[in-house]
mmCIF file with all atom_site columns, C-alpha atoms and ligand atoms in Angstrom:
data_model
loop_
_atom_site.group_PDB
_atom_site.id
_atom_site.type_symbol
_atom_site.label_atom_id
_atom_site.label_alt_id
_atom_site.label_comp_id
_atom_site.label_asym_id
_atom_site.label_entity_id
_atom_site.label_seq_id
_atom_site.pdbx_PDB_ins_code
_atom_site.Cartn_x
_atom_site.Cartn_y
_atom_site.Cartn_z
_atom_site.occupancy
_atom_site.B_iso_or_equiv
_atom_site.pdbx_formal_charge
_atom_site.auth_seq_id
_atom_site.auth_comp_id
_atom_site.auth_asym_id
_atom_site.auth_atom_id
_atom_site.pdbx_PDB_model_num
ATOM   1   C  CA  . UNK A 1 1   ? -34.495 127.879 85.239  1.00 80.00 ? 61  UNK A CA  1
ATOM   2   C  CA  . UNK A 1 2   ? -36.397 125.110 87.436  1.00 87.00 ? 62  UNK A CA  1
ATOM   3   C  CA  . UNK A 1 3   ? -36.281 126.027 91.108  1.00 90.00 ? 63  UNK A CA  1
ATOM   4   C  CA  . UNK A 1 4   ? -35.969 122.754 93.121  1.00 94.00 ? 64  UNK A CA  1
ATOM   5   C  CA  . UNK A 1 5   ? -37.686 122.036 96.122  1.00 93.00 ? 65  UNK A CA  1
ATOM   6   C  CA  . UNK A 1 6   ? -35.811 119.195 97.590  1.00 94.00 ? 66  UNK A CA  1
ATOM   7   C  CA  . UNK A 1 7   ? -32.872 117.182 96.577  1.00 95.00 ? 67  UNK A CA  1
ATOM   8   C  CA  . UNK A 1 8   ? -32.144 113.457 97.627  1.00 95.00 ? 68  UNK A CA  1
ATOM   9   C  CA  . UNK A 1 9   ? -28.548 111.801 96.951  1.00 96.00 ? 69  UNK A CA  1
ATOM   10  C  CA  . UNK A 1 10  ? -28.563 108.004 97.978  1.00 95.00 ? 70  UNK A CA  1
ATOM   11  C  CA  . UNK A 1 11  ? -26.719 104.989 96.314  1.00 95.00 ? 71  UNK A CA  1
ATOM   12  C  CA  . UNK A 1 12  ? -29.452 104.915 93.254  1.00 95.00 ? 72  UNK A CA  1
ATOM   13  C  CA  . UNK A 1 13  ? -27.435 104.670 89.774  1.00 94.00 ? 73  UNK A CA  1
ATOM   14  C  CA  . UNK A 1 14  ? -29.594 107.131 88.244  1.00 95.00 ? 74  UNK A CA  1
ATOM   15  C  CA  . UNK A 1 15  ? -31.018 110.742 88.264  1.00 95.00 ? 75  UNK A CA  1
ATOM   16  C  CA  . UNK A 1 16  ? -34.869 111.441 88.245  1.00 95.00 ? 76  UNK A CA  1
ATOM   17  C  CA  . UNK A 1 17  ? -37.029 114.480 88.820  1.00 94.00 ? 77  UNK A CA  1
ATOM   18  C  CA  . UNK A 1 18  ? -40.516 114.315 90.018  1.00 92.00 ? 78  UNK A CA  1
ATOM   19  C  CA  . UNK A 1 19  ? -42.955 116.146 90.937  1.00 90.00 ? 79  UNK A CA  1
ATOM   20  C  CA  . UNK A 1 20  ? -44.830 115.507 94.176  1.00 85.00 ? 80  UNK A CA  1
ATOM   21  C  CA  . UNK A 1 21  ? -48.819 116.234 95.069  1.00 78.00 ? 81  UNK A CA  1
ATOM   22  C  CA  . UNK A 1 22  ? -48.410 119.646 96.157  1.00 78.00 ? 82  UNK A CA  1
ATOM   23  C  CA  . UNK A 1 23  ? -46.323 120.922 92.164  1.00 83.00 ? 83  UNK A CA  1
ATOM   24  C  CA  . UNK A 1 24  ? -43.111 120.664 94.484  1.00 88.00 ? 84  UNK A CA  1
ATOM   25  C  CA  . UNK A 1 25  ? -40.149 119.666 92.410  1.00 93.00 ? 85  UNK A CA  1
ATOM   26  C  CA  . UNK A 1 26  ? -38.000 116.507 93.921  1.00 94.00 ? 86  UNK A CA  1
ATOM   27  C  CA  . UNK A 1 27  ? -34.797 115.272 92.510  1.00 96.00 ? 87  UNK A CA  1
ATOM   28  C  CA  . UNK A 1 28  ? -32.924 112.620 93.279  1.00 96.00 ? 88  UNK A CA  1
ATOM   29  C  CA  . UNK A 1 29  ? -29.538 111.564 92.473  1.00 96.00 ? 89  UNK A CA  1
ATOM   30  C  CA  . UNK A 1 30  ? -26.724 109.363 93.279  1.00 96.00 ? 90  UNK A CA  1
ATOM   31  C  CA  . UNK A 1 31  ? -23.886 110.876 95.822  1.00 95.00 ? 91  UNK A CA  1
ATOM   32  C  CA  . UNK A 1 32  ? -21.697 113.346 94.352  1.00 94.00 ? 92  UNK A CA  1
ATOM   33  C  CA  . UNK A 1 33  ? -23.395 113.889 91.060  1.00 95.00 ? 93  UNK A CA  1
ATOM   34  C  CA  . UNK A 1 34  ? -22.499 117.227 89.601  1.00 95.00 ? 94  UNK A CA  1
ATOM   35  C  CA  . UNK A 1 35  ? -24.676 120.145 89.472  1.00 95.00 ? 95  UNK A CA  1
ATOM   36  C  CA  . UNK A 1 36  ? -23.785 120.964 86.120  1.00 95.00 ? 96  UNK A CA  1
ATOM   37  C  CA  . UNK A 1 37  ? -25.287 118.034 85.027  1.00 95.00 ? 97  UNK A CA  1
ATOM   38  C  CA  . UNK A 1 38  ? -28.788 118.176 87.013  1.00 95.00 ? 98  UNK A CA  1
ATOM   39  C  CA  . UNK A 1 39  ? -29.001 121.515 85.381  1.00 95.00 ? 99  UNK A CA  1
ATOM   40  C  CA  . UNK A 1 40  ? -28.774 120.463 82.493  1.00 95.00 ? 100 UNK A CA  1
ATOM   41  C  CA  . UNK A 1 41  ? -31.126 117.507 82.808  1.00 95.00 ? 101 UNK A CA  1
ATOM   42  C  CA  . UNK A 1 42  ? -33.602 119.814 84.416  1.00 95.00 ? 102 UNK A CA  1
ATOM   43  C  CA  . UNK A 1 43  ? -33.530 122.293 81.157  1.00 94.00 ? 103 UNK A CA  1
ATOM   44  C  CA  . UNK A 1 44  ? -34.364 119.714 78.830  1.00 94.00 ? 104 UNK A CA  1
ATOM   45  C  CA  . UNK A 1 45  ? -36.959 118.239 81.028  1.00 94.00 ? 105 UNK A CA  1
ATOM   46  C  CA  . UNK A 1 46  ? -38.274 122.439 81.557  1.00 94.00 ? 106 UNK A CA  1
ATOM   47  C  CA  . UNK A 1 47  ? -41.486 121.805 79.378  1.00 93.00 ? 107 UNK A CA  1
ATOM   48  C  CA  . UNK A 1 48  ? -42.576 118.346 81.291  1.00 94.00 ? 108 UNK A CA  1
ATOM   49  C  CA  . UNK A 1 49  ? -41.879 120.113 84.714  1.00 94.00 ? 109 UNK A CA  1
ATOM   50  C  CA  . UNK A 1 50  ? -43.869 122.730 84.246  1.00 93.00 ? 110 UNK A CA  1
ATOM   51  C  CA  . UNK A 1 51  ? -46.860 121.204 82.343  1.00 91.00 ? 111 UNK A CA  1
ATOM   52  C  CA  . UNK A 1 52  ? -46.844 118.768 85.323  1.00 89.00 ? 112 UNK A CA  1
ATOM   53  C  CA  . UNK A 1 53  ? -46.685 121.424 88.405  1.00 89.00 ? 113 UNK A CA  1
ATOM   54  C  CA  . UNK A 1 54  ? -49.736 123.626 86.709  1.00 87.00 ? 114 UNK A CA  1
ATOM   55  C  CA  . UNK A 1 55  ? -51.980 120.509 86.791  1.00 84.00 ? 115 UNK A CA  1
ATOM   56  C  CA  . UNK A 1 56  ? -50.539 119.348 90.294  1.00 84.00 ? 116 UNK A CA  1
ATOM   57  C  CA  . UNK A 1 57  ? -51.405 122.631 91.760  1.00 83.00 ? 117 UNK A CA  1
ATOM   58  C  CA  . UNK A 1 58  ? -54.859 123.301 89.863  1.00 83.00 ? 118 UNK A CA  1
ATOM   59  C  CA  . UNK A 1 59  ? -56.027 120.397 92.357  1.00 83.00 ? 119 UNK A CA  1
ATOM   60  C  CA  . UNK A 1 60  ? -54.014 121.377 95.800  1.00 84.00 ? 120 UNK A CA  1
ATOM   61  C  CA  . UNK A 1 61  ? -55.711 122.243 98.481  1.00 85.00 ? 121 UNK A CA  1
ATOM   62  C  CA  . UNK A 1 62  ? -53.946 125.554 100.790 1.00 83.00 ? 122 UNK A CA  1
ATOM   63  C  CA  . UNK A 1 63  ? -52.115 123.625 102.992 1.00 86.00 ? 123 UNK A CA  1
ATOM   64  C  CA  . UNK A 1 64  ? -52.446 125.240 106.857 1.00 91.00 ? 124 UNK A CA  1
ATOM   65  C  CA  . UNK A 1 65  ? -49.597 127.386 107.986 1.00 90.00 ? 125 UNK A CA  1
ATOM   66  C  CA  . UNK A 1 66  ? -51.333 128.181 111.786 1.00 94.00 ? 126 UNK A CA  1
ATOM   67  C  CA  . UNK A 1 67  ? -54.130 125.491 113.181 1.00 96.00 ? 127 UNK A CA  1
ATOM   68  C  CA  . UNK A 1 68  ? -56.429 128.852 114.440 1.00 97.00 ? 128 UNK A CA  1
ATOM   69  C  CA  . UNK A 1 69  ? -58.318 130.375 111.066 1.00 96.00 ? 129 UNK A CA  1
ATOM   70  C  CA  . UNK A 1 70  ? -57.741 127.152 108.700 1.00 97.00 ? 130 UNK A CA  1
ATOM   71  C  CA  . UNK A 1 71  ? -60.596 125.966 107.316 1.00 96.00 ? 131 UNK A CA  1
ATOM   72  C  CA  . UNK A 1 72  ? -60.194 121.886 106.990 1.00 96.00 ? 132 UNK A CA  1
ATOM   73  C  CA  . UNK A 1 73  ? -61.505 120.373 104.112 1.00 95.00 ? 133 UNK A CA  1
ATOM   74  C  CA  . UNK A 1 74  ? -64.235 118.113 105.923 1.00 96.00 ? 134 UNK A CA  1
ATOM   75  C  CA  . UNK A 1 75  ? -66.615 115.646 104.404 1.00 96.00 ? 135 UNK A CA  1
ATOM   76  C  CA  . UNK A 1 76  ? -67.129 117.554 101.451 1.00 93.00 ? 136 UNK A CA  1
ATOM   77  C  CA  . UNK A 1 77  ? -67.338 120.841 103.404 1.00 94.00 ? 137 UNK A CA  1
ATOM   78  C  CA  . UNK A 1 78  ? -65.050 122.740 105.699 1.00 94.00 ? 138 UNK A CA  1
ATOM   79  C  CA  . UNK A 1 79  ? -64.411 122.895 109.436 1.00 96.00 ? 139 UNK A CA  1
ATOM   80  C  CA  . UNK A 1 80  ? -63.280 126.050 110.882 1.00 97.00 ? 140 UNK A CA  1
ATOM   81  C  CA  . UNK A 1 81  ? -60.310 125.423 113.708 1.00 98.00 ? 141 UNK A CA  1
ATOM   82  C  CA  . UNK A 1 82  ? -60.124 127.790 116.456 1.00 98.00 ? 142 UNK A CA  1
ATOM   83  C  CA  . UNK A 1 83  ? -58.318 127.221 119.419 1.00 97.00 ? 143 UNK A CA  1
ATOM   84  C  CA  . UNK A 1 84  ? -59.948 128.593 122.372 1.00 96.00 ? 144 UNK A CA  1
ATOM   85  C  CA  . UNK A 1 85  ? -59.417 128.878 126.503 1.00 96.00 ? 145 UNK A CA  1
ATOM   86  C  CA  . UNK A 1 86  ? -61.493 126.054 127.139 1.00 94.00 ? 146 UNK A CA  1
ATOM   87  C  CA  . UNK A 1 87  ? -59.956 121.995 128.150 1.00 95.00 ? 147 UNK A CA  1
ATOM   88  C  CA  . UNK A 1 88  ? -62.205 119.927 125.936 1.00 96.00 ? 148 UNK A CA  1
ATOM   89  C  CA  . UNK A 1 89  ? -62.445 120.006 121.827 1.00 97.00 ? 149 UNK A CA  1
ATOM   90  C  CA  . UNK A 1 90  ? -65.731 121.088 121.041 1.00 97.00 ? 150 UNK A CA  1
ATOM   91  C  CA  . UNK A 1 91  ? -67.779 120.754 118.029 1.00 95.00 ? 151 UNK A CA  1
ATOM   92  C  CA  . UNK A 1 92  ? -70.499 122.971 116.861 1.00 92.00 ? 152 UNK A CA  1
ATOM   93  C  CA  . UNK A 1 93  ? -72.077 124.946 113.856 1.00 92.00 ? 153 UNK A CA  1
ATOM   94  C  CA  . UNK A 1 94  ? -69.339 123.971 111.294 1.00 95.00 ? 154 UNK A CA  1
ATOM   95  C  CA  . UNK A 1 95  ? -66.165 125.302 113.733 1.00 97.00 ? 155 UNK A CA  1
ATOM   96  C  CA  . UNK A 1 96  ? -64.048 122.759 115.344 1.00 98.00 ? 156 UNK A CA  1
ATOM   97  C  CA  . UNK A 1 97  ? -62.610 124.324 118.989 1.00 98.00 ? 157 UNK A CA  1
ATOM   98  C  CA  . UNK A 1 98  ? -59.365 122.833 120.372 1.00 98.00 ? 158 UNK A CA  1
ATOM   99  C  CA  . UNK A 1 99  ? -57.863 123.799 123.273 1.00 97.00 ? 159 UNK A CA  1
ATOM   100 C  CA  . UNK A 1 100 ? -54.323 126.075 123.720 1.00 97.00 ? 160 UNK A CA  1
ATOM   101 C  CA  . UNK A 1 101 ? -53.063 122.936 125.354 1.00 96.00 ? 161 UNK A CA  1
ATOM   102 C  CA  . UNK A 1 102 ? -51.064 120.207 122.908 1.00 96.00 ? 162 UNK A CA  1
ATOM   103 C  CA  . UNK A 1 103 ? -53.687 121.402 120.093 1.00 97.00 ? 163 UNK A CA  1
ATOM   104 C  CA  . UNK A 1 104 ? -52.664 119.518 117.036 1.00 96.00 ? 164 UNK A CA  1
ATOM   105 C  CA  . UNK A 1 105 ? -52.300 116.161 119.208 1.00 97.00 ? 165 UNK A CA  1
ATOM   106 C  CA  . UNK A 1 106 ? -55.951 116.756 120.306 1.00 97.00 ? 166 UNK A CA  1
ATOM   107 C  CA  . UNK A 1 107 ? -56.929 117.963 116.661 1.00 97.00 ? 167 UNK A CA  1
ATOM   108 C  CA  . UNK A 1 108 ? -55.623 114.586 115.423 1.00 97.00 ? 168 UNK A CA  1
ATOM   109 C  CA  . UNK A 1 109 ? -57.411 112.412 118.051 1.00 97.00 ? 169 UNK A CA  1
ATOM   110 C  CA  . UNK A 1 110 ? -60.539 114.162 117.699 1.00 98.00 ? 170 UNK A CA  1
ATOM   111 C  CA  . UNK A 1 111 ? -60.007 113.186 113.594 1.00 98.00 ? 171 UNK A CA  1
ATOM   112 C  CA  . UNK A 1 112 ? -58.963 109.664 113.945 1.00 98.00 ? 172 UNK A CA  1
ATOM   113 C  CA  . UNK A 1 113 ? -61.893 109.214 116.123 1.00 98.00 ? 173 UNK A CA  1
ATOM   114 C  CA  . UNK A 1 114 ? -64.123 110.291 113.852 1.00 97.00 ? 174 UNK A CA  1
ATOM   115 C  CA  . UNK A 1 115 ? -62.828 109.004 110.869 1.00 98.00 ? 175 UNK A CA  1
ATOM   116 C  CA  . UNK A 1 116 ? -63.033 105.800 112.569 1.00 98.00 ? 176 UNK A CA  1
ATOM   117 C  CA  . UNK A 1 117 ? -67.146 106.574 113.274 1.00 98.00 ? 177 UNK A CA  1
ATOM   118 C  CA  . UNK A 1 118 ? -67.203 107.481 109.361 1.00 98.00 ? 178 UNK A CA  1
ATOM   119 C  CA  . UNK A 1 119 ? -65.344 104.731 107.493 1.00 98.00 ? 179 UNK A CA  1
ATOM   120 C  CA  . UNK A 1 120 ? -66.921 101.816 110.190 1.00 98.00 ? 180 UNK A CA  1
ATOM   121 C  CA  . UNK A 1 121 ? -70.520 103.430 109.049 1.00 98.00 ? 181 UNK A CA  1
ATOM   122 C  CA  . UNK A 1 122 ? -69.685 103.407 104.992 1.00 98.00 ? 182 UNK A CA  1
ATOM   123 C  CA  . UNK A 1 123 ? -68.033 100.050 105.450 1.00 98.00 ? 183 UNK A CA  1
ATOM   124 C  CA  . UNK A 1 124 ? -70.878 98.546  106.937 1.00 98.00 ? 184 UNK A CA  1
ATOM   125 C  CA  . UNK A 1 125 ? -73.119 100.441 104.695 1.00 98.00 ? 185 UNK A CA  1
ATOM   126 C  CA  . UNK A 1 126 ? -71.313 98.861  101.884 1.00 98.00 ? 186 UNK A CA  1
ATOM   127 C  CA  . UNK A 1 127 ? -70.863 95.151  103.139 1.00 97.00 ? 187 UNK A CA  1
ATOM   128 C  CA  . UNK A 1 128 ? -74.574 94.690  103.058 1.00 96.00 ? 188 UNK A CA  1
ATOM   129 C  CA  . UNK A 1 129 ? -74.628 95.731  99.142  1.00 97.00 ? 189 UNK A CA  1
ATOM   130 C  CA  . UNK A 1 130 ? -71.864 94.180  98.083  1.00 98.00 ? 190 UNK A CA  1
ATOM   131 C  CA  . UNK A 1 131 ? -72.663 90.842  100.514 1.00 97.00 ? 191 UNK A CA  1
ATOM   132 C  CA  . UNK A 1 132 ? -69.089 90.574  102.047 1.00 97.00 ? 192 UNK A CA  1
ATOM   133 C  CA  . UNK A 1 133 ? -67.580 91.150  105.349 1.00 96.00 ? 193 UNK A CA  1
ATOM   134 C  CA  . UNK A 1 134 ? -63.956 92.581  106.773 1.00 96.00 ? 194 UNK A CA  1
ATOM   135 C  CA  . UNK A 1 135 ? -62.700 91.128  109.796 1.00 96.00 ? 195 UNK A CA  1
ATOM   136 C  CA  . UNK A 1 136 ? -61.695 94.542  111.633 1.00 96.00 ? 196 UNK A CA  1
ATOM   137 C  CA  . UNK A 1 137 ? -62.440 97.935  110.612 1.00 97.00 ? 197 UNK A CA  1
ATOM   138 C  CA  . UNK A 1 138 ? -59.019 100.425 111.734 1.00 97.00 ? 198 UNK A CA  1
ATOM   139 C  CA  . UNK A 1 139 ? -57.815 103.764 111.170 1.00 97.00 ? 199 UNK A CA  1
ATOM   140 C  CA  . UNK A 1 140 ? -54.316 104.486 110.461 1.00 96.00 ? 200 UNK A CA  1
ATOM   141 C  CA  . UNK A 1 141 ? -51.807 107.735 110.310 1.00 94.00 ? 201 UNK A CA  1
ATOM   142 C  CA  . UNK A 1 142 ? -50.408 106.605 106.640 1.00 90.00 ? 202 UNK A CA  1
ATOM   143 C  CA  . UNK A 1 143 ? -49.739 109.814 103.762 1.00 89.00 ? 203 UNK A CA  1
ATOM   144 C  CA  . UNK A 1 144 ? -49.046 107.669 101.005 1.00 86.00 ? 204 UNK A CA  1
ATOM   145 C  CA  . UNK A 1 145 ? -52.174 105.821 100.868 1.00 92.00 ? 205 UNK A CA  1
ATOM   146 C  CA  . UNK A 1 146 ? -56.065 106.129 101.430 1.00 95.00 ? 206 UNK A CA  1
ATOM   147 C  CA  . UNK A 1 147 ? -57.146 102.501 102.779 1.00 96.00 ? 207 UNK A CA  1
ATOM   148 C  CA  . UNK A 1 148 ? -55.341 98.708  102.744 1.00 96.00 ? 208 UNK A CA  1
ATOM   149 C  CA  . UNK A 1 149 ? -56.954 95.803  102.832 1.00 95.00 ? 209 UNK A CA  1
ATOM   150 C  CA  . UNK A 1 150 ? -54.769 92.996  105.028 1.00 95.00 ? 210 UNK A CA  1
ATOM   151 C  CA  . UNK A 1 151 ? -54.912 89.230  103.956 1.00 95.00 ? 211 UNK A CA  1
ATOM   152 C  CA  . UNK A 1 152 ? -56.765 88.401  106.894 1.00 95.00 ? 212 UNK A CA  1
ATOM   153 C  CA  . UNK A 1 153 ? -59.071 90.720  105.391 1.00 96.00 ? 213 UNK A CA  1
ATOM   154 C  CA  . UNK A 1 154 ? -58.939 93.508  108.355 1.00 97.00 ? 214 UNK A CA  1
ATOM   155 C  CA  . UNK A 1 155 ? -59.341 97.147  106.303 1.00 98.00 ? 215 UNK A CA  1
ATOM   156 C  CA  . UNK A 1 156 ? -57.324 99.600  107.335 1.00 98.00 ? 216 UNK A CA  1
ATOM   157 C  CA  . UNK A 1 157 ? -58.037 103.843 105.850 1.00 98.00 ? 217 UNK A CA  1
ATOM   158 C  CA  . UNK A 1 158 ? -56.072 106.816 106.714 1.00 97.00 ? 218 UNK A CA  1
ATOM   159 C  CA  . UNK A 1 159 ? -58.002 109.226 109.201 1.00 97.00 ? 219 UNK A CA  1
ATOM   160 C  CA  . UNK A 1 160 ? -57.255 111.686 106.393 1.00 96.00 ? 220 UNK A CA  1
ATOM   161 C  CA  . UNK A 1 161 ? -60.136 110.267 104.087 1.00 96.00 ? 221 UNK A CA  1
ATOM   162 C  CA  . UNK A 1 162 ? -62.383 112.840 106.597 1.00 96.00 ? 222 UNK A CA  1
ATOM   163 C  CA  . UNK A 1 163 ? -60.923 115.710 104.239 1.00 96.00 ? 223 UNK A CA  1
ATOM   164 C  CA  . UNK A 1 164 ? -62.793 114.022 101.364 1.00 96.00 ? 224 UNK A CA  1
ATOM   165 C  CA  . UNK A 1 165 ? -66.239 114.161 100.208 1.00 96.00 ? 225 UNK A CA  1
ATOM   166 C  CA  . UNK A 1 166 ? -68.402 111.230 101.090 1.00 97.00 ? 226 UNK A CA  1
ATOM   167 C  CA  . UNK A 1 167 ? -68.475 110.114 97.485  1.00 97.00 ? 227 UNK A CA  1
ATOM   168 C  CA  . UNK A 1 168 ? -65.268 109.590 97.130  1.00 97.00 ? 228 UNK A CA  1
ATOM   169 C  CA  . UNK A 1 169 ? -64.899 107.786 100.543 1.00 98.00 ? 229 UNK A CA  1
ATOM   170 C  CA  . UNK A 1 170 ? -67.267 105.550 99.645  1.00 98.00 ? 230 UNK A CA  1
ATOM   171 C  CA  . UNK A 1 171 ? -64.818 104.694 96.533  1.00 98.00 ? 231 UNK A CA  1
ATOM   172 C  CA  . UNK A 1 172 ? -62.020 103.745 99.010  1.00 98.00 ? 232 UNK A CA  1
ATOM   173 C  CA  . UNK A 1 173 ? -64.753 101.775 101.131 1.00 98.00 ? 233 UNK A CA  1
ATOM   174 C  CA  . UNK A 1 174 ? -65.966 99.575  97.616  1.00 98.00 ? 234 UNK A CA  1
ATOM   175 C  CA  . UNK A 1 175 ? -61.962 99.383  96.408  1.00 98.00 ? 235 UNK A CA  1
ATOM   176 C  CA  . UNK A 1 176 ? -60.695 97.888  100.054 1.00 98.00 ? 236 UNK A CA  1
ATOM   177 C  CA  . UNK A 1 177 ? -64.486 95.964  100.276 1.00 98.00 ? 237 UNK A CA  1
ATOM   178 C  CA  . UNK A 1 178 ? -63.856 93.973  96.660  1.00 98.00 ? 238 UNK A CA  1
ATOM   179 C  CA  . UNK A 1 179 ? -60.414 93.524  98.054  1.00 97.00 ? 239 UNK A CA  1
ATOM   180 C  CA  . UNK A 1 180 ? -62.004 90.525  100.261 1.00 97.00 ? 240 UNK A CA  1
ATOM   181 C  CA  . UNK A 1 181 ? -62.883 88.563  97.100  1.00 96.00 ? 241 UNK A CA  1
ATOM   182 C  CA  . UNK A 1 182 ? -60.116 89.349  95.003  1.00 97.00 ? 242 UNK A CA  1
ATOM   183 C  CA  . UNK A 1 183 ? -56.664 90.532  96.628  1.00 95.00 ? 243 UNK A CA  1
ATOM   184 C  CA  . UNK A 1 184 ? -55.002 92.430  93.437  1.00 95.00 ? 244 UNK A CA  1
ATOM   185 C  CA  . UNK A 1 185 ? -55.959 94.619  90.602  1.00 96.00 ? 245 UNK A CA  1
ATOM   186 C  CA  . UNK A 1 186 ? -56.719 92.388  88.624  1.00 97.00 ? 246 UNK A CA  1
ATOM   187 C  CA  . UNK A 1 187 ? -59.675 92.568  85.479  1.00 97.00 ? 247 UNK A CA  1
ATOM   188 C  CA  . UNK A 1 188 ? -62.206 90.953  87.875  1.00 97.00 ? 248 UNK A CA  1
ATOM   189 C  CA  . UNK A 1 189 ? -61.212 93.378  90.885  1.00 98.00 ? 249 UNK A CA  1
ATOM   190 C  CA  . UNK A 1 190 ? -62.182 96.143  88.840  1.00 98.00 ? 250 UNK A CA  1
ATOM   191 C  CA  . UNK A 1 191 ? -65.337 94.100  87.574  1.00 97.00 ? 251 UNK A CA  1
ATOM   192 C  CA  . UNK A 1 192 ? -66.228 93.906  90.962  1.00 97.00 ? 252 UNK A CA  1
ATOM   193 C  CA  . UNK A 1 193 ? -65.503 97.661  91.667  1.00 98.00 ? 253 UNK A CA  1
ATOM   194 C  CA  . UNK A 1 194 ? -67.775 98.462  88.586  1.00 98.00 ? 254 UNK A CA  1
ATOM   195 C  CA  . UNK A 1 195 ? -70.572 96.293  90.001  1.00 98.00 ? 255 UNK A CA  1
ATOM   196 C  CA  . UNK A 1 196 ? -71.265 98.180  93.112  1.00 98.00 ? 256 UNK A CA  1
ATOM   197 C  CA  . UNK A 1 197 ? -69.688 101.454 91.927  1.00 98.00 ? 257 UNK A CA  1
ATOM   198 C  CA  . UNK A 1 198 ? -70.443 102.003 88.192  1.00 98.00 ? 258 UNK A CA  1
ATOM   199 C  CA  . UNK A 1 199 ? -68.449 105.411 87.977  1.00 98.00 ? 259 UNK A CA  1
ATOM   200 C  CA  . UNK A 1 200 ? -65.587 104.204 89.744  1.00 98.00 ? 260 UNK A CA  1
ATOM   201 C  CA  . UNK A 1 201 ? -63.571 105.788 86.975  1.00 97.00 ? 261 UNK A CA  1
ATOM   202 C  CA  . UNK A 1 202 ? -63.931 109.361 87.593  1.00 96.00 ? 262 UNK A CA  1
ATOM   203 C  CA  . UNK A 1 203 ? -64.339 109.033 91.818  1.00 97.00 ? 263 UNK A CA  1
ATOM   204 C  CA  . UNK A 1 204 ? -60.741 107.120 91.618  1.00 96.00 ? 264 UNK A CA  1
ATOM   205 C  CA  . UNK A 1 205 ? -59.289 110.731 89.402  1.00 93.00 ? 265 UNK A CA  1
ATOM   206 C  CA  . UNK A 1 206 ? -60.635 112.578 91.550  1.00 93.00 ? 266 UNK A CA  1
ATOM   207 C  CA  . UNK A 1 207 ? -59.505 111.650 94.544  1.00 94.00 ? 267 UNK A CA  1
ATOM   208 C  CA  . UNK A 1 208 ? -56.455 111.023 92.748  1.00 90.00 ? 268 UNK A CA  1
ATOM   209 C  CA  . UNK A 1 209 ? -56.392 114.655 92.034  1.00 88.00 ? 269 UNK A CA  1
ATOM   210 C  CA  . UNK A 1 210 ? -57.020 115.351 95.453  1.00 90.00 ? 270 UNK A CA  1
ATOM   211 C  CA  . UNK A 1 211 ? -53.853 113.469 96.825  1.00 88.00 ? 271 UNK A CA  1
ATOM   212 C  CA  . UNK A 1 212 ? -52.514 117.054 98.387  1.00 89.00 ? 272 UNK A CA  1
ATOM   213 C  CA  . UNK A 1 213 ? -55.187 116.281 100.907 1.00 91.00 ? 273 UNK A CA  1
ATOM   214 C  CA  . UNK A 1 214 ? -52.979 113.481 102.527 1.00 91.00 ? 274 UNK A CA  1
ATOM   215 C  CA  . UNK A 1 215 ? -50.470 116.288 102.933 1.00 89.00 ? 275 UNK A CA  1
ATOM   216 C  CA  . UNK A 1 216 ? -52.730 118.448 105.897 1.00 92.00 ? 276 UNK A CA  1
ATOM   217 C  CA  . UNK A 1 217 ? -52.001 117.739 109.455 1.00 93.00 ? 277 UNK A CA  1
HETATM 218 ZN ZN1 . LIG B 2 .   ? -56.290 98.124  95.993  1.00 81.41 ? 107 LIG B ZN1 1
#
């Protein structure tokens, strides 16, 4: 029998089971649909569910359960957290120190601070290859996605990109970059992608695959 994670009833006409980044199993129904028959739904869809939560959680990264002793997933590395007695966060010799005091709202300005340091650097890095330019350069606190690109052309990336390795920030930078010239997915987009970024392909799976990322702090 499937064990599910969380269950959503809203006003939608029909049922649907997904799986989310971390192999968590979501279903959602309309109000008052019986058990019996998400049960039954969920044994015939046993096979899918499964095949689909081993490859989810081949790629998901341990997710912290205390800030003191994780290791974050930083720029292709890790950062030890360890909150100490001092007042100030402190950075040294691959360990991160945040103080006892409000220590993930520190942790989190510390990272949007430097992700903003990171993605301004790789932006401009990139804008001089790829011979455009963004209005505005901003970090932002979304989960669902790694970077926007406005119409006015201001690019927007999560601070979470700092859990990924460079490479595959860089990805995000060219993808929100060739966003300036063409503002969809379209054939040319990706032309453009492929220009500047010839193995696009396999950075945008794996940082697919790393989507459990978005799901730390
Ligand atoms: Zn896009």
């Amino acid at each position: 029998m499937i064990q599910v994670d969380e269950y959503h009833y809203s006003r939608r006409k029909t049922l649907a089971v997904c799986i989310d980044t971390l192999g968590r199993v979501i279903v959602r129904a309309p109000k008052g649909y019986p058990q019996k028959k998400i049960n039954d739904f969920l044994s015939a869809k046993q096979d899918w569910i499964l095949r689909r939560q081993q490859a989810k959680k081949a790629y998901a990264v341990p997710l912290p359960t205390s800030i003191d002793g994780y290791r974050l997933p930083y720029l292709g590395d890790t950062l030890l957290l360890r909150v100490y007695e001092g007042q100030r966060v402190r950075e040294g010799d691959g360990v991160l120190y945040l103080p006892q005091k409000d220590t993930e709202k520190r942790l989190i300005s510390w990272l949007k601070k430097r992700a903003l340091a990171v993605c301004r650097a790789r932006t401009d890095f990139w804008q001089g290859i790829m011979g455009v330019t963004c209005k505005d350069v901003k970090v932002s606190v979304a989960k669902r996605k790694w970077g926007s690109c406005s119409s006015k052309d201001e690019i927007r990336y999560t601070y979470r990109l700092l859990y990924a390795p460079v490479p595959l920030i860089d990805y995000v930078v060219v993808h929100e970059l060739a966003h300036i010239r063409h503002k969809n997915h379209s054939a040319s987009f990706w032309r453009e992608v492929g220009k500047y970024m010839p193995d696009y392909a396999s950075r945008r799976v794996q940082l697919h695959r790393l989507s459990s990322l978005l799901e730390i702090f």
